[in-house]
Coordinates of C-alpha atoms and ligand atoms in Angstrom, one line a residue:
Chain A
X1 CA 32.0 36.0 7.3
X2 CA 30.1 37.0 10.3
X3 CA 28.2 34.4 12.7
X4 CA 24.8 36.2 12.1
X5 CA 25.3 35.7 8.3
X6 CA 26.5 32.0 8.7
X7 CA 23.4 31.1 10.7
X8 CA 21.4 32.9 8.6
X9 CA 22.3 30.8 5.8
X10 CA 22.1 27.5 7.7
X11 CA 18.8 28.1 8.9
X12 CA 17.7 29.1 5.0
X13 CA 19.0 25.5 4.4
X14 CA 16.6 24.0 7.2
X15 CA 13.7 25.5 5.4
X16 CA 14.8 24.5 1.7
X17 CA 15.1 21.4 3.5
X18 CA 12.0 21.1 5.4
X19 CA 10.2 21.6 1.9
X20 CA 12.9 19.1 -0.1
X21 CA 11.5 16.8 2.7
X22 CA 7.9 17.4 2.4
X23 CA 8.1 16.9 -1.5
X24 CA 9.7 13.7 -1.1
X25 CA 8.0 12.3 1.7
X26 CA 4.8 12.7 -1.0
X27 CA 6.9 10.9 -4.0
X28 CA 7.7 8.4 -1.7
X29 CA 4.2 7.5 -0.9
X30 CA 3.0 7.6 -3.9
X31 CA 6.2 5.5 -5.6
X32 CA 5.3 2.8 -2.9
X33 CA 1.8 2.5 -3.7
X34 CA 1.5 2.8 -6.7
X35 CA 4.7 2.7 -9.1
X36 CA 4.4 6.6 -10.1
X37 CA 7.3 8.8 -9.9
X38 CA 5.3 11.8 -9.7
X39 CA 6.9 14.5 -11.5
X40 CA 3.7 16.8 -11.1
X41 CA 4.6 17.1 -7.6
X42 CA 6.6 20.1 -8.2
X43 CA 3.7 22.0 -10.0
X44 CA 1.3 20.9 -6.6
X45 CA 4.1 22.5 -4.9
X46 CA 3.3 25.8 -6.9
X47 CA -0.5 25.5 -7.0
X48 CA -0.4 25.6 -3.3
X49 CA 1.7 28.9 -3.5
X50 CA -0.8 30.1 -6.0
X51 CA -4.1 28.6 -4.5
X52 CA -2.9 30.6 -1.2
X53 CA -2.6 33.7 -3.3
X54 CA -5.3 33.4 -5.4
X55 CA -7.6 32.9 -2.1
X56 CA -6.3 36.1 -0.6
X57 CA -6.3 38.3 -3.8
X58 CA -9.8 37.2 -5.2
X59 CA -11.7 36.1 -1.6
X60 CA -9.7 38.8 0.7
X61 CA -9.1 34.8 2.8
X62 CA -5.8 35.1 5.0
X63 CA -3.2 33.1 5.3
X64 CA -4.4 30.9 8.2
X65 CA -7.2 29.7 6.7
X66 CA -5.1 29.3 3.3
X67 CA -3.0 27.1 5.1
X68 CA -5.8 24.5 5.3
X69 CA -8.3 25.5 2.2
X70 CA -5.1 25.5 -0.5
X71 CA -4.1 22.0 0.4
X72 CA -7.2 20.5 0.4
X73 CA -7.8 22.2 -2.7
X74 CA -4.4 20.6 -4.3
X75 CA -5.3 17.3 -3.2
X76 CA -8.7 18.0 -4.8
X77 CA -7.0 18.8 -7.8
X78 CA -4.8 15.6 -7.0
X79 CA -6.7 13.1 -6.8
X80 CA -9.2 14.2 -10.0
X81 CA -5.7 13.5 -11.5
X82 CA -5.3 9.9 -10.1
X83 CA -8.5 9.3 -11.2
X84 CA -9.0 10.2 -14.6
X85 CA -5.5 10.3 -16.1
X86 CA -2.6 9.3 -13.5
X87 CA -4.7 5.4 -13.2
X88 CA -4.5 4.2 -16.6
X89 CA -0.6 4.5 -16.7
X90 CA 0.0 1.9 -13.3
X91 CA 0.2 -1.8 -15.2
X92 CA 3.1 0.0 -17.6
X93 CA 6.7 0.5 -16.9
X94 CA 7.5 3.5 -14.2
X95 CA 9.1 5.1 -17.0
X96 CA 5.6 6.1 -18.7
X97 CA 4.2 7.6 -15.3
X98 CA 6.7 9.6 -14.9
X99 CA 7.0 10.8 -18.4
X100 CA 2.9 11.2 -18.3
X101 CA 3.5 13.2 -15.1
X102 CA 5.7 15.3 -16.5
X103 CA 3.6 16.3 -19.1
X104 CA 0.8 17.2 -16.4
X105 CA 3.7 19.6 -14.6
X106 CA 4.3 21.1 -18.0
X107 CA 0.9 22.1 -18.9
X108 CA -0.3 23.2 -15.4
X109 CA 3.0 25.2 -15.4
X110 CA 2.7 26.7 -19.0
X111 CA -1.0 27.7 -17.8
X112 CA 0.6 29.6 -15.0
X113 CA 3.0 31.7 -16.8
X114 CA 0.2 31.8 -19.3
X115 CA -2.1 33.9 -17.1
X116 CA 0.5 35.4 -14.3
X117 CA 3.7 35.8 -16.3
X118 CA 7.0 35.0 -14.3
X119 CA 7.7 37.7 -12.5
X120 CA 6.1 36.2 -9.2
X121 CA 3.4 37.8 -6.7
X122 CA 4.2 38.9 -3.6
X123 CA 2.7 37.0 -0.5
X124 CA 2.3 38.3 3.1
X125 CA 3.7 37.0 6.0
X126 CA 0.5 36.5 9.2
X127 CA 0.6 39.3 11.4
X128 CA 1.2 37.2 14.3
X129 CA 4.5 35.9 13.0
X130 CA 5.9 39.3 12.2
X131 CA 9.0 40.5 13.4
X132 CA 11.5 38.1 15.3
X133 CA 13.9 37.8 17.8
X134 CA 17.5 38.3 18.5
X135 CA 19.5 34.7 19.9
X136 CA 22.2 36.2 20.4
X137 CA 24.1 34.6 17.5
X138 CA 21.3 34.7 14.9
X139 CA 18.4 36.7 14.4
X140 CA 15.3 34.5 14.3
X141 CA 12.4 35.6 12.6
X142 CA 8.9 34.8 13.8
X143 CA 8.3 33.4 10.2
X144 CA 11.3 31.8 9.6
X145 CA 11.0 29.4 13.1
X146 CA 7.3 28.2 12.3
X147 CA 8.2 27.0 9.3
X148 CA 10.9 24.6 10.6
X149 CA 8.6 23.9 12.8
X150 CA 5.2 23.1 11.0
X151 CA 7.5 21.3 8.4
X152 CA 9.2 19.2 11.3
X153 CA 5.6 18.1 13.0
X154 CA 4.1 17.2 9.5
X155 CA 7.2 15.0 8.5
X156 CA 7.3 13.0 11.1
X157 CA 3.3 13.2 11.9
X158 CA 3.8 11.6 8.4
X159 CA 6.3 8.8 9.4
X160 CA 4.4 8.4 12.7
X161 CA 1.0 7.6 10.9
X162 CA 2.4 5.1 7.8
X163 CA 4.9 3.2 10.3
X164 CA 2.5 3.1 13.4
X165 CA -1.2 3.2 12.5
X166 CA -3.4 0.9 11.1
X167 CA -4.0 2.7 8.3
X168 CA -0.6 3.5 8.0
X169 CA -0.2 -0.5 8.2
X170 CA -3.0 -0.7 5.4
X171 CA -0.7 1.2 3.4
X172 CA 2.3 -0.7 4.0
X173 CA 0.8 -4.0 2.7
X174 CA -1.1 -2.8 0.3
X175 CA 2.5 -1.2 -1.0
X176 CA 3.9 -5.0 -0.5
X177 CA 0.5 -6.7 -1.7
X178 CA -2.3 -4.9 -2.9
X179 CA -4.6 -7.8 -4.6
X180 CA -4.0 -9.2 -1.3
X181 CA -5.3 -6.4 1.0
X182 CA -8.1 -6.1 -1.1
X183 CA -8.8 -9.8 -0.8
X184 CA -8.9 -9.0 3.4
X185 CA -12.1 -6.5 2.5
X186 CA -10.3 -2.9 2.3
X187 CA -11.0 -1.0 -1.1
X188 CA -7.1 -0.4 -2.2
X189 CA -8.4 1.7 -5.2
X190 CA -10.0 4.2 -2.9
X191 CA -6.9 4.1 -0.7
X192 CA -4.9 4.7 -3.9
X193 CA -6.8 7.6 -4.7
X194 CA -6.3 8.8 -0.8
X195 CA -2.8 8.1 -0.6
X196 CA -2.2 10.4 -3.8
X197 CA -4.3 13.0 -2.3
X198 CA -1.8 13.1 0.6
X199 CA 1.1 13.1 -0.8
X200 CA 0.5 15.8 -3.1
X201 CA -1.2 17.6 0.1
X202 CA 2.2 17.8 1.5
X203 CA 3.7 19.7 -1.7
X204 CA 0.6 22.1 -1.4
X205 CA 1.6 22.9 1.7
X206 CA 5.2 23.4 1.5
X207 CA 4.5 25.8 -1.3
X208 CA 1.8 27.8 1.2
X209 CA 4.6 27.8 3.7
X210 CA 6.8 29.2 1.0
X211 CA 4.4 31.9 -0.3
X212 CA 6.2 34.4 2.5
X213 CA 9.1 33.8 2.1
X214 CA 10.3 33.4 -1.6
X215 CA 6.9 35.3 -3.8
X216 CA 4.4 33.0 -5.7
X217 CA 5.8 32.2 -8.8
X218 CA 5.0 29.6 -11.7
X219 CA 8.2 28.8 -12.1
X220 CA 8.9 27.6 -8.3
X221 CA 7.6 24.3 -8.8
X222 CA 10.3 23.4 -11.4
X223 CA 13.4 25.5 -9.3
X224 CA 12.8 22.9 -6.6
X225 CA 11.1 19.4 -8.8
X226 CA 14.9 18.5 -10.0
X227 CA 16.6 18.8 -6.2
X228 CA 13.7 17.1 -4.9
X229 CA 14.7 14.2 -7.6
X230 CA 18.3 14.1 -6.3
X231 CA 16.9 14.2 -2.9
X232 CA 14.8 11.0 -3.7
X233 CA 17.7 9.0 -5.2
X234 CA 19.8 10.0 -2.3
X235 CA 17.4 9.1 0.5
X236 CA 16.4 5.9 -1.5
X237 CA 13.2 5.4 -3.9
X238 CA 10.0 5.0 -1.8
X239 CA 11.7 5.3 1.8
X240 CA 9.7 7.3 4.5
X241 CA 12.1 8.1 7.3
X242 CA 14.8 8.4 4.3
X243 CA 13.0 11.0 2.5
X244 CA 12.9 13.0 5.5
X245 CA 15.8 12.9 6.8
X246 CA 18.2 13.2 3.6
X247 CA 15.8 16.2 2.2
X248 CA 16.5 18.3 5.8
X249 CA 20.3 17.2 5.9
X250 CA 21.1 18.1 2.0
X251 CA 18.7 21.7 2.6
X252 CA 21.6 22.2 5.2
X253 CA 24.5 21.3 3.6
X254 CA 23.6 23.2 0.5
X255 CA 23.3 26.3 3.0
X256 CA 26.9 25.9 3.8
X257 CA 28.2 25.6 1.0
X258 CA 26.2 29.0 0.0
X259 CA 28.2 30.1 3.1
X260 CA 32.1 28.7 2.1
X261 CA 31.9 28.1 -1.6
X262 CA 28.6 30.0 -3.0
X263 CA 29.5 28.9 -6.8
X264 CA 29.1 25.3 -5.7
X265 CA 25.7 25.6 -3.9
X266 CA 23.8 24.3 -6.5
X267 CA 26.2 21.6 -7.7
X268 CA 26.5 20.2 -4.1
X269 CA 23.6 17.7 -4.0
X270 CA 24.0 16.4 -7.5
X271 CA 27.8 15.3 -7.1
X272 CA 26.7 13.8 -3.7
X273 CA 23.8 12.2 -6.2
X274 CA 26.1 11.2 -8.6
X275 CA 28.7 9.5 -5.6
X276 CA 25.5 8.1 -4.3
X277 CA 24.4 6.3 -7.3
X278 CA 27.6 4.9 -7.6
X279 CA 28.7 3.5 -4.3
X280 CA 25.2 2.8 -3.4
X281 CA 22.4 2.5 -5.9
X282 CA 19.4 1.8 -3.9
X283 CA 19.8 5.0 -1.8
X284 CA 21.1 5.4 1.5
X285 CA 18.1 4.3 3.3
X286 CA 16.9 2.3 0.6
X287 CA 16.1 -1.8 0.7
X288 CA 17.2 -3.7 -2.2
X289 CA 14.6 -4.5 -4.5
Chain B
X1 CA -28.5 -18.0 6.4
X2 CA -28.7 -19.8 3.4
X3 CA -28.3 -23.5 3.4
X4 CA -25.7 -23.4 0.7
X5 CA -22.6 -21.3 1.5
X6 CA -20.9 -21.1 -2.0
X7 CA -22.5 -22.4 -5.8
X8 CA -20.5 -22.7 -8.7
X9 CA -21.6 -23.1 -12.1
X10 CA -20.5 -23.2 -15.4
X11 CA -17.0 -21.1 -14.1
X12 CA -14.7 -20.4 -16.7
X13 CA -11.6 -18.4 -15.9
X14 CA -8.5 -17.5 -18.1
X15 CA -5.0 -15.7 -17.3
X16 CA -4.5 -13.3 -20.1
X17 CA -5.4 -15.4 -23.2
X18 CA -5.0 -18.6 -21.4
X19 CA -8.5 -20.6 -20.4
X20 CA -7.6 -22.3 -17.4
X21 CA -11.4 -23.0 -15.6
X22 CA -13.2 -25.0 -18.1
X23 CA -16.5 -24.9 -16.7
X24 CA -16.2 -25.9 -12.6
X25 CA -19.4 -26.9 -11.2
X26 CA -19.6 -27.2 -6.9
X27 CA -21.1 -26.6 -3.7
X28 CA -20.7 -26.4 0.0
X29 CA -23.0 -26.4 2.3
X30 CA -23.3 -24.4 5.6
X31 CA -21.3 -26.0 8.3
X32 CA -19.3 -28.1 5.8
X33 CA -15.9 -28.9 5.3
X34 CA -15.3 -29.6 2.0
X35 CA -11.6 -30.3 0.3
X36 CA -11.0 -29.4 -3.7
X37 CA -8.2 -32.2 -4.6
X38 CA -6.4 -32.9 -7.5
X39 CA -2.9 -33.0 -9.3
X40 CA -0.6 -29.7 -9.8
X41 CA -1.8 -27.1 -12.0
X42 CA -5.2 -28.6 -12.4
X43 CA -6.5 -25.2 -11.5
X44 CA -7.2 -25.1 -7.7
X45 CA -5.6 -22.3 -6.4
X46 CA -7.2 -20.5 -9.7
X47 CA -10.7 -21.9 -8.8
X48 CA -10.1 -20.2 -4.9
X49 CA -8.8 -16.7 -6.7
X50 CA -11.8 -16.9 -9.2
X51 CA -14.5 -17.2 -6.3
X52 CA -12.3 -14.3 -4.2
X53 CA -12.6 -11.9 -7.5
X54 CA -8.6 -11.9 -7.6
X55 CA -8.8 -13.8 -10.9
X56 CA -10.9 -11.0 -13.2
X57 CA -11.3 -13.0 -16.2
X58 CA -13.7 -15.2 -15.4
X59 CA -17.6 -16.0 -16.4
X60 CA -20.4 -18.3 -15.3
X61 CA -22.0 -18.0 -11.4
X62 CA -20.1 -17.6 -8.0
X63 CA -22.4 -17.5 -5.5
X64 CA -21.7 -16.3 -1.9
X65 CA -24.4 -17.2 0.7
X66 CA -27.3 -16.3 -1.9
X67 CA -25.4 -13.4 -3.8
X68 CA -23.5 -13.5 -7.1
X69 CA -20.2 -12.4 -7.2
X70 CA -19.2 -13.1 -10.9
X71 CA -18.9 -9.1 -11.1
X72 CA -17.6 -8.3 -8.2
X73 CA -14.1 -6.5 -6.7
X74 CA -12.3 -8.8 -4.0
X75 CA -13.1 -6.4 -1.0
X76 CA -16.8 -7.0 -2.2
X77 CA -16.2 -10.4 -1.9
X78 CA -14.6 -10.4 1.3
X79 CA -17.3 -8.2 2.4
X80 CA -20.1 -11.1 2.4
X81 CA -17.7 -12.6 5.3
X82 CA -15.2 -14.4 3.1
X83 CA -12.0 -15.4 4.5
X84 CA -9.1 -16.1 2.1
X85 CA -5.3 -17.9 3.0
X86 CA -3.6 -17.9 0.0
X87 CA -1.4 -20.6 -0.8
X88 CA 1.8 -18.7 -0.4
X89 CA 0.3 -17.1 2.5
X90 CA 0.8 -14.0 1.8
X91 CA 2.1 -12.6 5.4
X92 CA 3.7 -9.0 4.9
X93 CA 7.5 -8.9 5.5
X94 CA 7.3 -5.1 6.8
X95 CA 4.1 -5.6 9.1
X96 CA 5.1 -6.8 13.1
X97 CA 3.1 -10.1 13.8
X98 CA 0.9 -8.2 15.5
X99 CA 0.0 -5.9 12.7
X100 CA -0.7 -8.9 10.2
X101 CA -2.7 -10.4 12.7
X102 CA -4.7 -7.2 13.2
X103 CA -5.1 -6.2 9.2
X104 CA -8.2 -7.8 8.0
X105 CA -11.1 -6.1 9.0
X106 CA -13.6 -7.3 11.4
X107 CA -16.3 -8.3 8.8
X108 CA -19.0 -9.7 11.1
X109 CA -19.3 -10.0 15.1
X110 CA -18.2 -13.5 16.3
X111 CA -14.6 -13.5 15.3
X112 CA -12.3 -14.7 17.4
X113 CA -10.6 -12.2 19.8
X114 CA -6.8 -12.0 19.8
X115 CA -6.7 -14.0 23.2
X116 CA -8.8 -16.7 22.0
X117 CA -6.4 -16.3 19.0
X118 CA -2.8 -16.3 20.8
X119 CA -3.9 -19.2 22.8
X120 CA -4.8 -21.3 19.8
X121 CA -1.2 -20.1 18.3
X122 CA 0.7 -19.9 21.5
X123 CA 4.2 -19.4 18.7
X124 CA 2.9 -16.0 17.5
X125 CA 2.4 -14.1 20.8
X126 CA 6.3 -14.9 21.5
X127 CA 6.5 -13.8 17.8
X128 CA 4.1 -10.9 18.5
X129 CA 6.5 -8.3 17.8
X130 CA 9.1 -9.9 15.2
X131 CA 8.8 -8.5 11.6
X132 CA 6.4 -10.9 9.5
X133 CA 9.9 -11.6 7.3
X134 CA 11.7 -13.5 10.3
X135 CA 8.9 -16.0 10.2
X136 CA 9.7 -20.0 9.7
X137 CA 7.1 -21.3 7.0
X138 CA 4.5 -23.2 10.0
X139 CA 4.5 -19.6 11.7
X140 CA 3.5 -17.6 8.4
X141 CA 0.9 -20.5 8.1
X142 CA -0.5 -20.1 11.1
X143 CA -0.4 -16.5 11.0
X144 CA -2.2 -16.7 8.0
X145 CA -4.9 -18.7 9.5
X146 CA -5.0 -17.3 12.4
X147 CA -5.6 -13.5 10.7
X148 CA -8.7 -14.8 9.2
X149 CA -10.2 -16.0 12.3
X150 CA -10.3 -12.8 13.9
X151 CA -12.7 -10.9 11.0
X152 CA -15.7 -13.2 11.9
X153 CA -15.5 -14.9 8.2
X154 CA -18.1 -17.2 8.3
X155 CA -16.6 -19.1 5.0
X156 CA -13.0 -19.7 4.7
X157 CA -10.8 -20.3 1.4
X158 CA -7.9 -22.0 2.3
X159 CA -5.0 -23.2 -0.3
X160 CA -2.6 -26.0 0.9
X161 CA -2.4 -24.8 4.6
X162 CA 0.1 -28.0 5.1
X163 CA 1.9 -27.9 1.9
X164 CA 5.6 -27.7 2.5
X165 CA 4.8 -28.1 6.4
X166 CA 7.0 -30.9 9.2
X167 CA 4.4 -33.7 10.2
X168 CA 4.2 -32.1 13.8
X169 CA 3.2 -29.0 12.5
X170 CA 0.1 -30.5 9.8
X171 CA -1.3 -32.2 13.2
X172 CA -1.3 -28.7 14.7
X173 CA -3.2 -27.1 11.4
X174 CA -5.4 -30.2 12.0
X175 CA -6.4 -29.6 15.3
X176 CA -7.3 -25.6 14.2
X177 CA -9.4 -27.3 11.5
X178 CA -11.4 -29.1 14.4
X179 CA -11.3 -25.5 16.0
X180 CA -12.9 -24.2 13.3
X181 CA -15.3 -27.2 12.3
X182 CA -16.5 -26.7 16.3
X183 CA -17.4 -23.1 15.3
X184 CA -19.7 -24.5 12.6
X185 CA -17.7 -22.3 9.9
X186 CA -17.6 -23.4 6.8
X187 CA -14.2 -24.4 4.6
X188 CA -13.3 -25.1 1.1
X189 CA -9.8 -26.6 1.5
X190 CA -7.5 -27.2 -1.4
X191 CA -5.3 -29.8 -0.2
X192 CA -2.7 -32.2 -1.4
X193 CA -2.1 -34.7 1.4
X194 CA -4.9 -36.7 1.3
X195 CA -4.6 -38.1 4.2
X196 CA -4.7 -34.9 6.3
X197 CA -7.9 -34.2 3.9
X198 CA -9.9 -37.4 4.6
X199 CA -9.6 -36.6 8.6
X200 CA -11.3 -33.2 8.5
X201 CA -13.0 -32.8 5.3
X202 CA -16.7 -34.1 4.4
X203 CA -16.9 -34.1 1.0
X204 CA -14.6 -34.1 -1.4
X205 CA -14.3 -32.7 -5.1
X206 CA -12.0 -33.6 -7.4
X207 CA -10.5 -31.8 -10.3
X208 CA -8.5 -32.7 -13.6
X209 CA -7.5 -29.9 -16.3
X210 CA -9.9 -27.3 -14.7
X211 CA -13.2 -29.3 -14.4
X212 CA -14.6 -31.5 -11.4
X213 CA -14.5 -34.6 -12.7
X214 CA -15.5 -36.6 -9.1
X215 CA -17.3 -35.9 -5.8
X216 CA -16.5 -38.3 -2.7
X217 CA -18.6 -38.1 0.6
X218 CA -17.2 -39.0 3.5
X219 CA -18.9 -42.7 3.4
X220 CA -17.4 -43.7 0.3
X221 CA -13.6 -43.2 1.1
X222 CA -12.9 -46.2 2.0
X223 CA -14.3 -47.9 -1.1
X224 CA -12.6 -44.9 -3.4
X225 CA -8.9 -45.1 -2.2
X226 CA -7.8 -46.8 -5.4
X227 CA -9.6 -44.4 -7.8
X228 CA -8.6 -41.2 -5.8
X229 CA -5.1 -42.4 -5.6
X230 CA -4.9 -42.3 -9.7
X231 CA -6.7 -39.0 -10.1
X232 CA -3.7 -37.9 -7.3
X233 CA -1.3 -39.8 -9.6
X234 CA 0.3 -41.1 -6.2
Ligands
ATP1 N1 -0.4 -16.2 -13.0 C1 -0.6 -17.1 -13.9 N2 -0.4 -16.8 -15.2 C2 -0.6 -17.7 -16.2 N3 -0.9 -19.0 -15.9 C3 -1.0 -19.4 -14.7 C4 -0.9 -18.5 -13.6 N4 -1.0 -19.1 -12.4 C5 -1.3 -20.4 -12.8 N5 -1.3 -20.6 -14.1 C6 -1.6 -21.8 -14.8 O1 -2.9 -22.2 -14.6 C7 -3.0 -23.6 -14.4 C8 -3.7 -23.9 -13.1 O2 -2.9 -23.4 -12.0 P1 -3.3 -23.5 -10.5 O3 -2.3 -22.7 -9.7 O4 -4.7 -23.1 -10.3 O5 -3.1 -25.0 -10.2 P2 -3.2 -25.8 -8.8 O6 -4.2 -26.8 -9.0 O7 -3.4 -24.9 -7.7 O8 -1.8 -26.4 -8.7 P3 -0.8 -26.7 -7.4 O9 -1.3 -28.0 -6.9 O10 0.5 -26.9 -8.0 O11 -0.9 -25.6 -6.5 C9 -1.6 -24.2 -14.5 O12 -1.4 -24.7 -15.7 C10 -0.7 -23.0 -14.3 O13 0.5 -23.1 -15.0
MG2 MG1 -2.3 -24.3 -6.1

């Protein structure tokens, strides 16, 4: 095993991880505001892919200006969901929000492979982030780097604005006491609605950033919806900074295992689930509820 | 400004299929402080969530300086410059001090600023920065006064801010009441020490099985104590 092919690897795992971070960090918020374990989040994942795509086949729009128009358009798409379906479901058990949320991912993925198939559409990298450059040990590409990046300054851009703004604080209460917060004057519906809208903005995006590097495929949002689960219970149900940080370190590990033991790579996070839920149930950064 | 702050008639209100507000009739006047008494589970605290819009099921009139609220969400409500403690305060365990204090909205000019606030409540600023959570029961009251009093609410709903409270601690609530009295606000207090009641409050309404069955100015205390102390059941 050469040192090029081991970093390589690892730094594969940093961007499956970025993305298992970004997807979580949006189940999270949305689990603590509103009760939903959002299993459409893997099919906003894909629509951004696809929005990005579908922007540059049918508009000639490039990537850039994807980056920002896709998004917007999943949380569009988002939060016409909240309001019309996802709502009625938040006085019943969580179990019927995420089984109606399922049923969203399944017909917005059927209509995918519907019109596109599955064999996946290929994306182009920017210009500007072509190429790479050689560290010595690794070779970097261009691409590759400002993914970690942009994923890293969104996560915690995330964390910094629910743990340190006021409208991150709005959040928080209204997570601990909604009837309350809307008895101070703020309209916790609207913020409902907003709060969905981000957190399925952050899927959107991930799946932009993906575009490049794995095709746009209707089928991507489902590949990734079940480790993003694992990554949830790991991290702990509804935790910020442990959505975050468990998605980027089990992206990682699951690239070395690719490295020393391929046939285990995708076994790796669901035994460490598995040990999870039984040692420590609420997740490992997780209060007790 | 409207001479009366808050009109009630004919309120009914229910939890799920239970009728709890059998048709509550009262007013307060601008300026006044006015106390809603009576035994547990008459329907007090209920009466306070039905005028907020927290209670749903309701019917009859709420008015709020001039404007009916009987169909209105609770951030309408607050909106008019209503400011509600509720009577298990309510303070959130994963907001600082500071960030409870500075959650409400400002809803009209003239709230108190946070120095005016911290020197009123000299315990939270050396709480500033603890997690609401680590609070001892006078703090979280005080907090949740004290976040109230900075959204420049003009008419305060508070439930039982000395229920629960050491005697030290009621006589510092009373002396924020006399704060708030000199700022002309006006206050519908739910409150179950009658004592602490009779000091601030003008009026006072009482309730039994979710009507008012009595109203006692200020004057006619003295003469009343018998008959409120058997409505009280003390
Ligand atoms: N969430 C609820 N669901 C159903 N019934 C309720 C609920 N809250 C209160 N009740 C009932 O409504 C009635 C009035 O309750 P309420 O809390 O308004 O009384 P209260 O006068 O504030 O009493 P206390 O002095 O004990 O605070 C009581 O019989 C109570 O059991
Ligand atoms: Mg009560």
């Amino acid at each position: 095993m050469s040192a090029m092919a081991l970093f390589g690897q690892l730094l594969l795992g940093l961007i499956n991880g970025s993305f298992y971070a970004m997807l979580s960090l949006g189940l999270a918020i949305v689990f603590g505001l509103l009760g939903i374990v959002n299993a459409a989040q893997g099919a906003f994942y894909m629509l951004g892919a696809f929005f990005a795509w579908m922007l540059g086949q049918y508009l000639g729009i490039g990537y850039w200006p994807s980056l920002a128009l896709a998004p917007i358009g999943v949380a569009l798409f988002g939060m016409l969901l909240e309001r019309t379906i996802i709502r009625r479901v938040y006085n019943l058990d969580h179990l019927y929000g995420l089984l109606l949320t399922l049923g969203l991912f399944q017909i917005i993925q059927g209509l995918f492979v519907y019109w596109y198939g599955t064999s996946g559409q290929p994306y182009d990298y920017p210009d500007a982030l072509a190429g790479g450059h050689n560290l010595g040990f690794m070779f970097m590409p261009n691409y590759r780097a400002w993914v970690v990046v942009a994923s890293l300054i969104l996560c915690f851009g995330t964390w910094y604005a629910i743990e340190r703004t006021r409208l991150g604080s709005y959040l928080r209460a209204a997570t601990e006491n909604p009837t309350l917060v809307r008895a101070f004057g703020i309209n916790v519906p609207l913020l409902v609605t907003l709060a969905f809208g981000g957190g399925v903005a952050l899927a959107g995006i991930a799946g932009v950033l993906a575009a490049p590097i794995y095709q746009v495929n209707p089928l991507m949002g489902g590949n990734i919806l079940i480790t993003v689960f694992a990554v949830v219970v790991i991290g702990g149900f509804g935790s910020i900074l442990g959505s975050i940080v468990t998605g980027l370190v089990l992206g990682v590990l699951e690239g070395f295992s690719k490295v020393f033991y391929p046939e285990a790579s995708n076994m790796v996070i669901f035994a460490i689930m598995i040990v999870v839920l039984m040692l420590k149930p609420q997740g490992l950064f997780g209060r007790e509820r | 400004m409207p001479d009366t702050v808050l009109e009630i008639a004919g309120l009914n209100g229910w939890y799920g299929e239970s009728h709890v507000l059998h048709g509550v009739d009262l007013t307060v006047g601008q300026g006044e402080v006015v106390t809603l008494i009576g035994r547990n589970g008459v329907g007090k605290t209920t009466t306070l969530r039905a005028v907020m819009g927290i209670l749903s099921k309701r019917s009859g009139t709420v008015k709020v300086m001039g404007a009916e609220t009987i169909r209105l969400p609770p951030e309408r409500v607050a909106r008019l410059g209503v400011g509600y403690v509720p009577e298990e305060r309510g303070i959130f365990a994963s907001l600082t001090v500071t960030e409870n204090l500075m959650l409400p909205p400002t809803l009209a000019p003239g709230g108190m600023s946070v120095d005016e606030i911290y020197r009123l409540f000299p315990n939270l600023k050396d709480r500033a920065r603890s997690q609401g959570s680590k609070l001892s029961g006078g703090e979280q009251q005080m907090l949740a006064i004290a976040r109230i009093l900075r959204t420049g609410a003009r008419f305060l709903l508070l439930d039982e801010p000395t229920e629960g409270l050491a005697p030290v601690i009621v006589e510092q609530i009373g002396q924020v009441l006399d704060t708030i009295k000199g700022k002309s606000l006006t206050v519908l207090l739910v409150e179950q020490n009658f004592r602490f009641a009779a000091k601030v409050a003008d009026r006072h309404y009482v309730m039994e099985s979710g009507k008012i069955v009595d109203m006692i100015g200020k004057a006619e205390i003295a003469g009343k104590m018998e008959r409120l102390e058997e409505y009280l059941g003390v």
